[in-house]
XYZ file of C-alpha atoms in Angstrom:
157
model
C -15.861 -120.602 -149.172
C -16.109 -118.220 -146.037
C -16.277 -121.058 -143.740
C -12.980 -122.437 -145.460
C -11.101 -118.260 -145.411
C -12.949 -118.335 -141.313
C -11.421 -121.376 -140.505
C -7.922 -120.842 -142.239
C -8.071 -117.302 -140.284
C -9.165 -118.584 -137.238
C -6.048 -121.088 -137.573
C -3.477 -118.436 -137.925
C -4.687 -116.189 -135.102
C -4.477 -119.513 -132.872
C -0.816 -120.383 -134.441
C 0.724 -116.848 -133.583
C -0.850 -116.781 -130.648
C 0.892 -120.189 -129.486
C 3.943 -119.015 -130.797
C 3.838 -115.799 -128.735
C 3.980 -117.627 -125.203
C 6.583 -117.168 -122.963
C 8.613 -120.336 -122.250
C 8.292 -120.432 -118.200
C 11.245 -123.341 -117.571
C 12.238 -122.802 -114.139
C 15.445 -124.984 -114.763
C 17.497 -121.602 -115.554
C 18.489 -119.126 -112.611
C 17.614 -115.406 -113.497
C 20.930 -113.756 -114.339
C 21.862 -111.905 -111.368
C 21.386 -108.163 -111.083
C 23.763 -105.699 -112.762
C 26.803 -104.893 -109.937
C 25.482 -101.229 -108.023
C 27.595 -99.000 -106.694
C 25.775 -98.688 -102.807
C 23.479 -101.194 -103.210
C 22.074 -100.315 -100.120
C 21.386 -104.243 -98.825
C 23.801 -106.452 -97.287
C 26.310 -105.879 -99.590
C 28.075 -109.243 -100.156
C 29.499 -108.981 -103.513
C 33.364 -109.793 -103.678
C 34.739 -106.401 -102.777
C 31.983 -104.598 -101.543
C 32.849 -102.676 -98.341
C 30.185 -103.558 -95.659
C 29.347 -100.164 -93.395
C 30.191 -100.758 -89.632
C 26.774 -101.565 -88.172
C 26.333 -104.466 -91.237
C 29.481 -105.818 -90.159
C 28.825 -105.943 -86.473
C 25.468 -107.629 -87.139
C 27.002 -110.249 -89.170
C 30.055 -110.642 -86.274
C 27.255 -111.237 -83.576
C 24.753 -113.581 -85.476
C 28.502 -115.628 -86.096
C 29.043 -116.269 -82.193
C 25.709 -117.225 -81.755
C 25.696 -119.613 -84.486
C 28.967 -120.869 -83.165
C 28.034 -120.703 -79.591
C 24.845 -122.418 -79.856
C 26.557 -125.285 -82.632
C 28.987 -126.013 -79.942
C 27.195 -125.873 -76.842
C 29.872 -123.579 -75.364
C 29.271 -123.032 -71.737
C 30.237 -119.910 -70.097
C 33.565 -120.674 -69.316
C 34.752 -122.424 -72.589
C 33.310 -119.680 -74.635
C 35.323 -117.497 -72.609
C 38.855 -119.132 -73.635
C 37.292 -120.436 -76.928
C 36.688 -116.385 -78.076
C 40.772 -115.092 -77.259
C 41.831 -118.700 -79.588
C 39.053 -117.926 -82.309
C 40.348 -113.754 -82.800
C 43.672 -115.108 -82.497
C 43.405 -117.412 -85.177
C 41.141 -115.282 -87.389
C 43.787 -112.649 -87.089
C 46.225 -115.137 -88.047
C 44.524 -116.011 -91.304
C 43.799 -112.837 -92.380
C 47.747 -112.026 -92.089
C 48.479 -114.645 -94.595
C 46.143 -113.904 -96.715
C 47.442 -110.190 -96.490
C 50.923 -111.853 -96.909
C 51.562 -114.607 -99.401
C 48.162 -113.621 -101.733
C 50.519 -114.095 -104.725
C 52.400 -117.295 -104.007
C 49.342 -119.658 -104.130
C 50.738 -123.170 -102.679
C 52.860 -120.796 -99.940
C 49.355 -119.379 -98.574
C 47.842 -122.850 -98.570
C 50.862 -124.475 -96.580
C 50.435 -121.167 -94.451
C 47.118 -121.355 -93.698
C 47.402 -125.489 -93.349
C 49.996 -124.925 -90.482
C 47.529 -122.309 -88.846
C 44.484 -124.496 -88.891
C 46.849 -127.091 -87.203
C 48.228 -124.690 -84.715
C 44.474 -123.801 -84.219
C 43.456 -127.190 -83.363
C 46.384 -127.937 -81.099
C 45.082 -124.488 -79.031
C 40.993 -125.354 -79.409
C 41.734 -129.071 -77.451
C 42.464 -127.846 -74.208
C 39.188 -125.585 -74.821
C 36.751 -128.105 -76.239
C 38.502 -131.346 -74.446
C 37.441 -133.599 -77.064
C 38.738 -134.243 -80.389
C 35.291 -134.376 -81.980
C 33.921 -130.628 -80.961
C 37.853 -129.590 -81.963
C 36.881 -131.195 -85.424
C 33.558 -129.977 -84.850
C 34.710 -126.473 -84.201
C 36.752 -126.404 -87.947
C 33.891 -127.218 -89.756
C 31.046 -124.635 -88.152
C 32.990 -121.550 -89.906
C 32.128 -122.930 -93.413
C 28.884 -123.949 -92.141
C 28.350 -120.274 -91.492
C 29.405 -118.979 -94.524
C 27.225 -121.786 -96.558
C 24.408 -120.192 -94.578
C 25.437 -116.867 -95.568
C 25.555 -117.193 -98.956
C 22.187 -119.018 -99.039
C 20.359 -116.336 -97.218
C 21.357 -113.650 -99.499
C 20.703 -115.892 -102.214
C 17.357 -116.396 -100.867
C 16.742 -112.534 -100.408
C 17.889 -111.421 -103.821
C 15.675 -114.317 -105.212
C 17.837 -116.536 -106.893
C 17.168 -120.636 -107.204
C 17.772 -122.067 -104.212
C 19.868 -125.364 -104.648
């Protein structure tokens, strides 16, 4: 009779215990952190106001990672920088612009990229570091958002 109430005992203790465990499936990102007002980092949440110095860090690490992806030598990068602002400045105007008329901004901003092109040939000479050149900018920003996804510790995809 004891050895029957041990075991039965011994059974539940090892049942709750089983049930306690944490389920540790990796599968599901952590929800992200709860939106601070200074959050003191890098500060890339949509909206968040970067401080001068963040935003000058971020500028240069961008024309080296351009730079170095297309090989600029001295004198390209040198007309390639005035076409680059120009555009930049260009894009942010239509955003600025024609943020409520949704297919306006994207025939906008389809006619600048084309524009951009046309100026970036004489530049880059060939059409493939032209094409080249369009595609770096959301290759930076990819890497961007994966770094401060790395640093905040989310799942990496």
């Amino acid at each position: 009779m004891k050895k029957t109430i041990l075991f039965l005992f011994l059974g539940i203790v090892v049942h709750t215990t089983l049930l306690a465990q944490t389920n540790n499936d990796k599968r599901l990102p952590p929800p992200p952190p709860p939106p601070k007002e200074d959050d003191g980092g890098m500060g890339f949440r949509r909206g968040a106001k970067l401080r001068p110095e963040q935003r000058e860090k971020i500028e240069m690490f961008k024309i080296q990672f351009i730079t170095k992806k297309l090989e600029l030598t001295k004198t390209e990068a040198e007309s390639f920088w005035p076409v680059y602002d120009a555009h930049k400045k260009a894009m942010q105007e239509i955003i600025k612009t024609k943020m409520n008329d949704e297919i306006s901004m994207q025939e906008a901003m389809l006619s600048s990229r084309k524009k951009y092109k046309a100026d970036l040939l004489p530049v880059l000479k060939t059409e493939e570091r032209v094409n080249k050149a369009l595609r770096i900018e959301r290759e930076f920003l990819y890497k961007m958002r994966h770094e401060v996804s790395r640093r905040r510790g989310w799942p990496q995809e």
